[in-house]
Each structure stands twice: as C-alpha cells, then as structure tokens.
Coordinates of C-alpha atoms in Angstrom, one line a residue:
Chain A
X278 CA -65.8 22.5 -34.1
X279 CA -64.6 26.0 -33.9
X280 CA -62.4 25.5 -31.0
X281 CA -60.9 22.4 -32.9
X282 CA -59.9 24.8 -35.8
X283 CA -58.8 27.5 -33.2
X284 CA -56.6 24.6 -31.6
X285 CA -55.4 24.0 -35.1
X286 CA -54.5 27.2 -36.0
X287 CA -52.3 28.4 -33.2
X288 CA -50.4 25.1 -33.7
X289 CA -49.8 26.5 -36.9
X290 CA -48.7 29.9 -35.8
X291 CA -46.9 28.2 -33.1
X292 CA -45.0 25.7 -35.8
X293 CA -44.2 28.8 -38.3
X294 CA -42.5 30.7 -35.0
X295 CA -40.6 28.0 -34.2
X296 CA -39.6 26.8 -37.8
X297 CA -38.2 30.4 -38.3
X298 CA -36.0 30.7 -35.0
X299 CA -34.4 27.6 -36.0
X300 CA -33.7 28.6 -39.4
X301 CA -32.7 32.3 -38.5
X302 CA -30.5 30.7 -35.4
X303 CA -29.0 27.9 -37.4
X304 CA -27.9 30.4 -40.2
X305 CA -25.3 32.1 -37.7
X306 CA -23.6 28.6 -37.0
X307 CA -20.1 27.9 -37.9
X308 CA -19.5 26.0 -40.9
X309 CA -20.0 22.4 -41.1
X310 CA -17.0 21.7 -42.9
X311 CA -14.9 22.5 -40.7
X312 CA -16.3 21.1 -37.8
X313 CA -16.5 17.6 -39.9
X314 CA -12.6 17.7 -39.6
X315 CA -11.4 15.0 -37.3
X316 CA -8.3 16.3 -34.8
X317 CA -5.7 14.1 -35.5
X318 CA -2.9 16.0 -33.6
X319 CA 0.8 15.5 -33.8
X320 CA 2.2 12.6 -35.7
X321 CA 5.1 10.8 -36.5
X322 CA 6.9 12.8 -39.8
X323 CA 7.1 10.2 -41.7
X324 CA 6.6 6.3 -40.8
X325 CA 8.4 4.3 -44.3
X326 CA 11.2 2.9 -45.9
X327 CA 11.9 4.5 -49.2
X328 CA 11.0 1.7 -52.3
X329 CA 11.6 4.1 -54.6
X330 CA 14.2 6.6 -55.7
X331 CA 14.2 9.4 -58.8
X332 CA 15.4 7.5 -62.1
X333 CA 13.3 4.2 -61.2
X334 CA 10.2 3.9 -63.8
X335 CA 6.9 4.6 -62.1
X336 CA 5.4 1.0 -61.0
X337 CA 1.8 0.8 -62.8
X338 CA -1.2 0.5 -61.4
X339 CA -5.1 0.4 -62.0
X340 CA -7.4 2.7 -59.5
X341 CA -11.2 3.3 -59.2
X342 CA -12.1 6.8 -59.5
X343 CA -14.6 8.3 -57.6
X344 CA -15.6 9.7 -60.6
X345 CA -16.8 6.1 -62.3
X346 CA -14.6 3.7 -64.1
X347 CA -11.0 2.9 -63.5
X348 CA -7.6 4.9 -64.3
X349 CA -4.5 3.2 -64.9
X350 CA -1.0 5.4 -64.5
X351 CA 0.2 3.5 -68.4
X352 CA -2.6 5.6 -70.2
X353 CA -0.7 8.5 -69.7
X354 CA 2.5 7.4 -71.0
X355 CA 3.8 9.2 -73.3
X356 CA 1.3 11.7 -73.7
X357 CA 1.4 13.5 -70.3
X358 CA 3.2 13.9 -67.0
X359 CA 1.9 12.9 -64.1
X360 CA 1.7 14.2 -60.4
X361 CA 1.1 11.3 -58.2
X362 CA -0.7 13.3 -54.7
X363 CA -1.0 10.8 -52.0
X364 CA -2.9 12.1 -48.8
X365 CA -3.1 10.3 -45.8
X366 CA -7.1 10.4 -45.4
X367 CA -10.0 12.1 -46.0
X368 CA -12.1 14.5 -42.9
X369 CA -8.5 15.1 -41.6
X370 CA -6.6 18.4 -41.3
X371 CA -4.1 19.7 -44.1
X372 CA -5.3 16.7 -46.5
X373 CA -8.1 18.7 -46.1
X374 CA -6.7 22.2 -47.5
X375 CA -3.9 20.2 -49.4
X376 CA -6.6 19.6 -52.6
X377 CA -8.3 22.6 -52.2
X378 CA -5.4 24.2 -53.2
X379 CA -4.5 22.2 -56.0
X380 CA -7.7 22.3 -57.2
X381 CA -7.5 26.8 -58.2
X382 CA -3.7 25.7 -59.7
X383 CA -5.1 23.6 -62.7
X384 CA -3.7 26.5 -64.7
X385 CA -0.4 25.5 -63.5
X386 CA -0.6 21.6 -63.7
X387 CA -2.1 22.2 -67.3
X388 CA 1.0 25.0 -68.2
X389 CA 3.7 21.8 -68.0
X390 CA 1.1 19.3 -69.6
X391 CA 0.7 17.0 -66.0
X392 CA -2.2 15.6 -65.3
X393 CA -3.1 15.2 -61.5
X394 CA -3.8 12.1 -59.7
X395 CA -4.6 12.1 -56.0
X396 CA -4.7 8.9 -54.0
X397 CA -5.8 8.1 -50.7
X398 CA -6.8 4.9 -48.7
X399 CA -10.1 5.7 -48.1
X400 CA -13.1 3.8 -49.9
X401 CA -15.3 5.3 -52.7
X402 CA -17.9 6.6 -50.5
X403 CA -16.1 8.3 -48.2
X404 CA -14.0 10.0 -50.8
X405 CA -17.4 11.0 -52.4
X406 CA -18.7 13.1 -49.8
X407 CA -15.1 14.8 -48.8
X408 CA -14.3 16.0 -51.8
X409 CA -17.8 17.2 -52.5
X410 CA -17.4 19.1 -49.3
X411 CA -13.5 20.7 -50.5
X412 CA -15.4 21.9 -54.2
X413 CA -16.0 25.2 -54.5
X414 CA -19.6 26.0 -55.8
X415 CA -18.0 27.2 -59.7
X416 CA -14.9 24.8 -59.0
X417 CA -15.6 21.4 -58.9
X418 CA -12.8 19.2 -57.9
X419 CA -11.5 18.9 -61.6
X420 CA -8.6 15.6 -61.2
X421 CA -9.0 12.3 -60.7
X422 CA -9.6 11.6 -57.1
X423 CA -8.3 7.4 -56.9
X424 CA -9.7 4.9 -53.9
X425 CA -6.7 2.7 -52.5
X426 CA -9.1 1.2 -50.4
X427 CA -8.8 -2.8 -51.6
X428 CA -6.6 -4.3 -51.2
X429 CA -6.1 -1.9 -48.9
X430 CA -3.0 0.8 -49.5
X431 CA -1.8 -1.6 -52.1
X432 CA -0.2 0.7 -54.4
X433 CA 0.4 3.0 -51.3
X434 CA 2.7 0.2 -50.3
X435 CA 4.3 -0.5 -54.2
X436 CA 5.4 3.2 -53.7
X437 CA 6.3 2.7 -50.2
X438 CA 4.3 5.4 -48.6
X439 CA 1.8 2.9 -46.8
X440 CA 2.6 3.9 -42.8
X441 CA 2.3 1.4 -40.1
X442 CA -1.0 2.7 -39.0
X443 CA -2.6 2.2 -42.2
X444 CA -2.9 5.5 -43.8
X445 CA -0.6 6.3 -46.5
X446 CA 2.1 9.8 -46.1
X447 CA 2.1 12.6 -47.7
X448 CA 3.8 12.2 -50.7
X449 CA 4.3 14.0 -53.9
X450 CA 5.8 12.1 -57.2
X451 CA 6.0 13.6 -60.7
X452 CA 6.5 11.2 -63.6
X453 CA 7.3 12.3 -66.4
X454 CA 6.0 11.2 -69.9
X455 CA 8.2 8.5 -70.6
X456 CA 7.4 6.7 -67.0
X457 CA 10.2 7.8 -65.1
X458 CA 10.0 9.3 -61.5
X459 CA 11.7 12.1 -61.8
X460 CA 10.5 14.0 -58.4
X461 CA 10.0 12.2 -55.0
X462 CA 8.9 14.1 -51.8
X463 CA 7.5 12.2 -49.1
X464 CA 6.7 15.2 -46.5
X465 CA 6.2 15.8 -43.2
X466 CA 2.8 14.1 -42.7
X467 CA 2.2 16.7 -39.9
X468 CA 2.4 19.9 -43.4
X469 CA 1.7 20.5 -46.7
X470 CA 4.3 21.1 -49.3
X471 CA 4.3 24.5 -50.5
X472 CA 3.2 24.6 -54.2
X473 CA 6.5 26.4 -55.5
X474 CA 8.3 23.1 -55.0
X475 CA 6.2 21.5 -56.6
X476 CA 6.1 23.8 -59.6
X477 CA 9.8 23.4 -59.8
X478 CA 9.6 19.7 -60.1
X479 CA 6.9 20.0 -63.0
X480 CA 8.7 22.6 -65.1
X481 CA 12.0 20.6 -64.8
X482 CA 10.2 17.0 -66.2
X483 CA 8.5 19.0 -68.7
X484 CA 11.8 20.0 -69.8
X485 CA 12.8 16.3 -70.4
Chain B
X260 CA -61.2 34.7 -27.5
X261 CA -61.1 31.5 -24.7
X262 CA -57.8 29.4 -25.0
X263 CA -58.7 26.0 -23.3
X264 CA -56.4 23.9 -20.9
X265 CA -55.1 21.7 -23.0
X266 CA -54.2 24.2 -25.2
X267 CA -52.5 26.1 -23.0
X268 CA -50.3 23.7 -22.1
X269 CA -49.3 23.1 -25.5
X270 CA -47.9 26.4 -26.0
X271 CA -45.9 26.5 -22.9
X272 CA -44.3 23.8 -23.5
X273 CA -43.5 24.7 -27.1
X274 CA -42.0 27.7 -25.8
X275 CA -39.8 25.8 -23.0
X276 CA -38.7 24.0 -26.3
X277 CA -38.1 27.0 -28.2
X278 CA -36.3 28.8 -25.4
X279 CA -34.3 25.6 -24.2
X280 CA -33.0 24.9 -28.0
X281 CA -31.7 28.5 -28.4
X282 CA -29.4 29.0 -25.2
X283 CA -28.1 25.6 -26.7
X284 CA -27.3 27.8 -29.3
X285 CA -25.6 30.4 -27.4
X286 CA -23.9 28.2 -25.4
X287 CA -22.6 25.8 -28.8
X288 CA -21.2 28.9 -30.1
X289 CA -18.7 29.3 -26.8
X290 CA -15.6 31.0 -27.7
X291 CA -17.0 33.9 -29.8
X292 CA -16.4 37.2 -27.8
X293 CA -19.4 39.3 -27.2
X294 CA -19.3 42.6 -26.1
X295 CA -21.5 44.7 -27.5
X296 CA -25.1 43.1 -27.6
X297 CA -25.8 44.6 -30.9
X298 CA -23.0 42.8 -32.6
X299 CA -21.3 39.1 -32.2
X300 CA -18.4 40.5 -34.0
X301 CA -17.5 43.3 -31.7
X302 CA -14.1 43.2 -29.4
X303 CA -12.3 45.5 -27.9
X304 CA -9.1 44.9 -27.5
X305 CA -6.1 48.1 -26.8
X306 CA -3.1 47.9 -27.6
X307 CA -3.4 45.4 -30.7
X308 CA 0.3 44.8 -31.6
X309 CA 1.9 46.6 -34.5
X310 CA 3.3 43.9 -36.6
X311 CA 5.5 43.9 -39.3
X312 CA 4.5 43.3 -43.2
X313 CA 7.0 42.9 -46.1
X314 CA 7.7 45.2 -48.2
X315 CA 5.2 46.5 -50.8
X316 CA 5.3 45.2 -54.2
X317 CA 4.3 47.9 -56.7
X318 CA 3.4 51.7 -56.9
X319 CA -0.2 51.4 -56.5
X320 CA -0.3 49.0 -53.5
X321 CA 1.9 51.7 -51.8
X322 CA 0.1 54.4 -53.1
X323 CA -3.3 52.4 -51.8
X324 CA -1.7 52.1 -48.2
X325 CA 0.0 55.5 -48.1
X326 CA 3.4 53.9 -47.8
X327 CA 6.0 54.9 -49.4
X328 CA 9.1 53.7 -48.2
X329 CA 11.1 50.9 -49.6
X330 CA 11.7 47.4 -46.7
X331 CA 9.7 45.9 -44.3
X332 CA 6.8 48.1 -42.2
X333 CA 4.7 48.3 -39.9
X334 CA 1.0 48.2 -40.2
X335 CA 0.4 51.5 -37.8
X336 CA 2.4 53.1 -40.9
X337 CA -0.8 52.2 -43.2
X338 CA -2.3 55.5 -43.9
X339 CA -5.9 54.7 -42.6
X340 CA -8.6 55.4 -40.2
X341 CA -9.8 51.7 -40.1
X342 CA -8.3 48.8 -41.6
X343 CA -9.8 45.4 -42.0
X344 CA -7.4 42.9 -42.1
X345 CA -8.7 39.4 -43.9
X346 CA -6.5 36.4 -42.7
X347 CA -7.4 33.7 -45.2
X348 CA -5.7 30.4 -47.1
X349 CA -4.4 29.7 -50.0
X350 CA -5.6 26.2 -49.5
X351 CA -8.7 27.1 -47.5
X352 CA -12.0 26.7 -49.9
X353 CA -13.5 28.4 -47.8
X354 CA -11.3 31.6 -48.0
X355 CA -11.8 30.6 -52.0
X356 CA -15.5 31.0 -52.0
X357 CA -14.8 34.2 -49.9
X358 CA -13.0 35.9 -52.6
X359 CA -15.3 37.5 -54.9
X360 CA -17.2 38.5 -51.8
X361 CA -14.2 40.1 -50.3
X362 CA -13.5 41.6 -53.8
X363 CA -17.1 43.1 -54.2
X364 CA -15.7 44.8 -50.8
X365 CA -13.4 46.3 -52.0
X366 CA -15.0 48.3 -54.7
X367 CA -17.6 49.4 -52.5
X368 CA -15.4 50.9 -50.2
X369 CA -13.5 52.3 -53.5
X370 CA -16.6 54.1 -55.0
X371 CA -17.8 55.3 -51.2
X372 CA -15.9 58.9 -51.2
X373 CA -16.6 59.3 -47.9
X374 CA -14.7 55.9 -46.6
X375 CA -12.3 55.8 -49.8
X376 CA -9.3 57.1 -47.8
X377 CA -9.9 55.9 -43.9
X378 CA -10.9 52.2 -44.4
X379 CA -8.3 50.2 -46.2
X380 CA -8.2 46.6 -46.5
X381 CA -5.4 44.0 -46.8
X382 CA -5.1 39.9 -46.9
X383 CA -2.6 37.9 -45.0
X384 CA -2.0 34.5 -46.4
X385 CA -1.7 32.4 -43.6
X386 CA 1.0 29.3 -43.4
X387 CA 1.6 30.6 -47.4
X388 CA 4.9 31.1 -49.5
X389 CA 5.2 34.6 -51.4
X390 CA 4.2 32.1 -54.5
X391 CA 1.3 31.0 -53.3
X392 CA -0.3 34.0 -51.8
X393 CA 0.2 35.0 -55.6
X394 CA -1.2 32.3 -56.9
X395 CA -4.4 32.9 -54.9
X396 CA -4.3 36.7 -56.2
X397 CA -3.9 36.0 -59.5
X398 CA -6.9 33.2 -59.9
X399 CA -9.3 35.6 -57.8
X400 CA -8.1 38.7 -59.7
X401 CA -7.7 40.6 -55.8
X402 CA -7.2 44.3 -56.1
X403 CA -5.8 44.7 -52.9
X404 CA -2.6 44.1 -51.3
X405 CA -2.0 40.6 -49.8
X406 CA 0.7 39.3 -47.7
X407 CA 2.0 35.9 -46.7
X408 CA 2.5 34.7 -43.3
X409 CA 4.5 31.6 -44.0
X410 CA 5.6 30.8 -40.5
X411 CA 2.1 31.7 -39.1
X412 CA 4.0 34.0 -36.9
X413 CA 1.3 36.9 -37.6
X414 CA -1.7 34.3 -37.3
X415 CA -0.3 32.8 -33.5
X416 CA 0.0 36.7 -32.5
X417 CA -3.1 37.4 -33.2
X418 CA -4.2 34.3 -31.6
X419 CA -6.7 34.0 -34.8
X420 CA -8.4 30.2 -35.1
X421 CA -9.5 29.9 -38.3
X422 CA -9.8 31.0 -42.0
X423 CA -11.0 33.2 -42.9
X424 CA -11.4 35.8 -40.3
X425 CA -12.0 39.5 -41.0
X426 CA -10.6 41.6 -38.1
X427 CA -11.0 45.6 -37.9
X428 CA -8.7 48.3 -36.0
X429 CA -8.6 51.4 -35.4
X430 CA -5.4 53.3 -36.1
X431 CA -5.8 56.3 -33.3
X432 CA -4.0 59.3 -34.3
X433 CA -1.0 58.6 -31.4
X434 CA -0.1 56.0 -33.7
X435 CA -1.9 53.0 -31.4
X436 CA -3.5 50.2 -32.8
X437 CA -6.9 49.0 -31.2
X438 CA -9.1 45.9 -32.1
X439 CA -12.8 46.7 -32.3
X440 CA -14.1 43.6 -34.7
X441 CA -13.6 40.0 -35.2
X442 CA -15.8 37.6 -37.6
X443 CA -14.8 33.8 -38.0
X444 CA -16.1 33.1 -41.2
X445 CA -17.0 34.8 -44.5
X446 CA -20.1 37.5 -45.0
X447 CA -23.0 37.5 -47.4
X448 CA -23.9 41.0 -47.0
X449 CA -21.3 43.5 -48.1
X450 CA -23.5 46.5 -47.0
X451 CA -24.6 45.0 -43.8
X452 CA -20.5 44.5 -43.3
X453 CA -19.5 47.7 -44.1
X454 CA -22.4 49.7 -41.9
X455 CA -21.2 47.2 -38.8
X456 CA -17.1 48.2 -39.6
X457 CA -18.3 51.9 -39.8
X458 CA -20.9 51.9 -36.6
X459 CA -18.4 49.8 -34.7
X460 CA -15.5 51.2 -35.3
X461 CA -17.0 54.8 -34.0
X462 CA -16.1 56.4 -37.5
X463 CA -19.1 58.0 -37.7
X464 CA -19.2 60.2 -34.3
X465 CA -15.5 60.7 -34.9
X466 CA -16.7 62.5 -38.0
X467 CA -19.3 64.4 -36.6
X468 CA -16.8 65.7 -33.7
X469 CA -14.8 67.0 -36.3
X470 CA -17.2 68.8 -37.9
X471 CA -18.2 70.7 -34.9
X472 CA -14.9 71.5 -34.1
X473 CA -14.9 73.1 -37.8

C-alpha cells in the first residue's frame, strides 16, 4: 500500500515538473498571431474593371455583421458618411495590420461624422476569430466588421472589386451623406493606403 | 527509500519526454541569435550602420537627444551612451498593446539619475507616413521622439523581421555604433528590461573604470 502511494506521489512531482517547463518554455514563444498569418507573397496589383466612378450614388446593399443582425449602407443616408474598407481576406498580411490601424483612428472617422464599414469575403466565423485576434485588450474592434460570404463577393462584385481569384481588392470608398461616392481608391492589393489619404477624402465629403 | 522497476522506468521515460519536447523548443525558435547564454536577446554586431533620421520636431525632442542642429542627422549624433531603438507599426496591434509598456520605459529611465542622460530611447515607424507615425503618438500619448520609415529603407538595413523589435547600441566614444541587443516582440517586465540593457550593454563596468581612473 505504501509503495502504491509512493508510486503515486512521484508521478505527482513528476507531473508538476513537467507541467511547469512547458508553461515556463511555452511563455518565451513567439506570438501566435503572427504566426497564424498565411504567406500570400506577391500578387497581381489589382485584378478588376472599374463599375464605378466618383459622382455615381453608392449601390445599396444589406450585410451580416459579425456583430449579430444585418446593416444596410441606406440607414446611413443622410445622417452619416460612410467609408466602405474592403480587404481581400482575413489570416493574410497587410489586411491584417490594415484594421488594426483603423481601429486607434476612430477619433478621426468620428471628427468628419463617417461611420466605418469593413467588408471582406470571408464567412462569419472566420471573421469572428480574426478580428478577435487584431483587438487590442482595451480596444475592441469598434466598426462594423460585414461577411460577403453568400452569395459569395456579391456586393464585392456590384462595386467591382471582386478579383478573379475570388477575394475581393483592396479598396477604399467614402460616401458621403447624401449617397454619393465621392472617393474611390482601389489600391495596390500587394499595400495599404496610408491613412492621410484617406483623411483627405473624409474631410473633403464632410465639406459637402 | 527503495524506487521499484517499474517505477523507474516511468521516470526515465518522462524525462526523455521532457528533455525531447524542449530542444523542440530550441530548435522551433531557429533564427533568434544567441550569443551570450545568459540572454536570448544578446548580439554583437560592430560596426551597426549610422543611419539617417529626419529632422527633429520640437525643442524638447532635441534637447532629449542632445541635438541641436536644424536637417536631417545621424543617429551616432544622439547624445547617448546606449540607445534603444523600438521599430514598431502604426498598424501593428501588437506594437499598440506595446505602447503603454514602452511608455512606462520611458519614465523609468527618466526618474533613474544615474541612466537619465546615457540611455535614450526613440521609435521608428516602420512602412509609416509622418501622419501616421503621429497619429500613433498622439493616441498613446508617447513622450519620446518617433520617426517614420515610410519606404522601410531603415527597417531592410537593419535587416529587422518583425514588429515590434527593441534593438540596443552602444555609441563608443570614436563615434562607432555597435549592436549588443535584439528582442522580437514586446516585454512585460520593464525592470527586468532595463537591468538586461544595462548588464548587456557593459554600462556598468564602463562606469566603474571611470571611477578608478578618478
């Protein structure tokens, strides 16, 4: 009987040693985050023929949000403008800083009245856990974050930024309150806009 | 105290686990450069090259780097013993949750008389516009100077991976630069930071040399 409880304890002690090393050598590993990041490498610029053009009034559409519920562009008519962010897809680099950054400018967004909207193909779930990953522990991601998923890319594709390969570009377009696109910049898929631009674009429609 | 065969047996082959799961470990972690077996973060690297900042903003950045001229510079004209140079992101939440961190830094090594003036600290913003290397000290409130990279030119030079990374030189007194620290990733322990800067970094027998020679 003794030896049984001897047996039992060193597997205990044993256990405990071994529970700490992994915790104490997992601790010093690089962060998951990053390493979650699919390499994508080089691609095409861009891959579509414009639809749209500044003057033309922003198509509608109706979007579920990660968040719960649905958002439609309309209910922001006339009460706010709008920045339409269109990402290719989640777990890949620069759409994976491209939020991030967006997400410490709400100050900015909120200084020309604009509400954010980001948009990418991917389905609900996978959005989920992406941008849970991007939050920062006091900033949670703090705009809609919209699943083009099915039909798949269909209003990617009404704005004409729904590539060959299935993924949408990287566009930017700022409506402004009375519907109109007054901003279009479909970027290099390969970079991310710099924010300046951007902030150019919202203080001119906020002037209109 | 009699340890039976069985038992035996057991704890060897939990320690072949143990030991097989860490130099999995080492191995996973590739890259990193070790060179000092006390620290993962140590390098030695001579002859770090002296690249060029823009010009300083304000009075008290320049009065913080002990630079007073007016144009570009170079960073072996930062009037330091050690300086820590934090290449970070904009964009990168990572370099975001950093911040305060980094921040808390900062003050320590303001209230520290004895570090005050040799170890300075200043952010590069890598693949960032003037604007939005602003942006990112505005919303974090940082007290130091910061300096965008836009082009990444400063980032490929350094042949730097990731953000952020904290990177410590030496500026020797001929005016050379030397790489003694690199760290991939942000720190928990601002204390722990500092002591490993100071200790590696050879501040602290430089000090006592020039007290005997006083």
């Amino acid at each position: 009987m003794n030896k049984q409880k001897n047996k039992c304890r060193y597997l205990l002690y044993l256990s405990a040693f071994m529970i700490v090393t992994g915790i104490t050598a997992a601790y010093g590993q690089p962060d998951k985050f990053i390493e979650s990041i699919y390499p994508v490498g080089k691609l095409k610029p861009t891959d579509t023929v414009s639809k749209l053009k500044v003057g033309d009034p922003a198509p509608d559409f109706t979007l579920p949000a990660v968040a719960g519920g649905k958002i439609s562009l309309g209910q922001y008519a006339g009460k706010h403008n709008v920045v339409i962010s269109f990402v290719p897809a989640a777990w890949t680099p620069v759409c994976s800083d491209q939020w991030p950054g967006y997400n410490i400018s709400r100050d900015l967004f909120e200084k020309y009245d604009a509400v954010l909207l980001g948009i990418t193909v991917d389905n609900i779930p996978t959005l989920y856990s992406w941008i849970k990953q991007m939050s920062t522990p006091k900033e949670k991601i703090w705009f809609p974050v919209l699943s083009d998923f099915y039909p798949h890319g269909e209003v990617a594709s009404r704005y004409g930024v729904l590539r060959s390969e299935g993924v949408s570009e990287r566009a930017l377009f700022v409506i402004n309150k009375k519907g109109i696109i007054v901003y279009i910049d479909i970027h290099d898929i390969n970079e991310r806009p710099f924010l300046e631009d951007l902030a150019k674009a919202l203080e001119e429609a906020n002037k209109q | 105290m009699k340890i039976d065969k069985s038992l035996k047996f057991v704890i060897l082959y939990l320690l072949i686990v143990i030991l097989f799961y860490q130099y999995n470990l080492k191995e996973a972690k590739g890259a990193e450069p070790v060179s000092d077996a006390e620290s993962p973060y140590h390098v030695s690297i001579k002859n770090f090259p002296a690249f060029e900042l823009p010009a300083l903003k304000n009075e008290s950045e320049k009065s913080y780097l002990g630079h007073t001229e007016t144009g570009n510079f170079n960073i072996g004209q930062i009037k330091a013993k050690v300086l820590i140079i934090e290449l970070f992101s904009f964009y990168c939440p990572h370099c975001q949750r950093a911040a305060p961190k980094v921040n808390e830094l900062y003050q320590e090594m303001q209230k520290q008389d004895a570090i005050k003036e040799k170890i300075k600290i200043i952010g590069i913003g890598v693949g960032n516009s003037d604007y939005e290397v602003n942006s990112f000290k505005n919303t974090y409130q940082i007290p130091f100077p910061l300096f965008p990279d836009k082009s990444m030119g400063i980032f490929k030079l350094l042949q730097a991976r990731s953000t952020p990374t904290f990177i410590g030189i030496k500026v020797n007194e001929n005016g050379s630069l030397e790489q003694f620290y690199l760290r991939e990733g942000g720190f928990d322990d601002i204390q722990k930071f500092l002591a490993e800067i100071i200790k590696l970094s050879g501040m602290e027998s430089g000090d006592k040399n020039e007290q005997t020679k006083k």
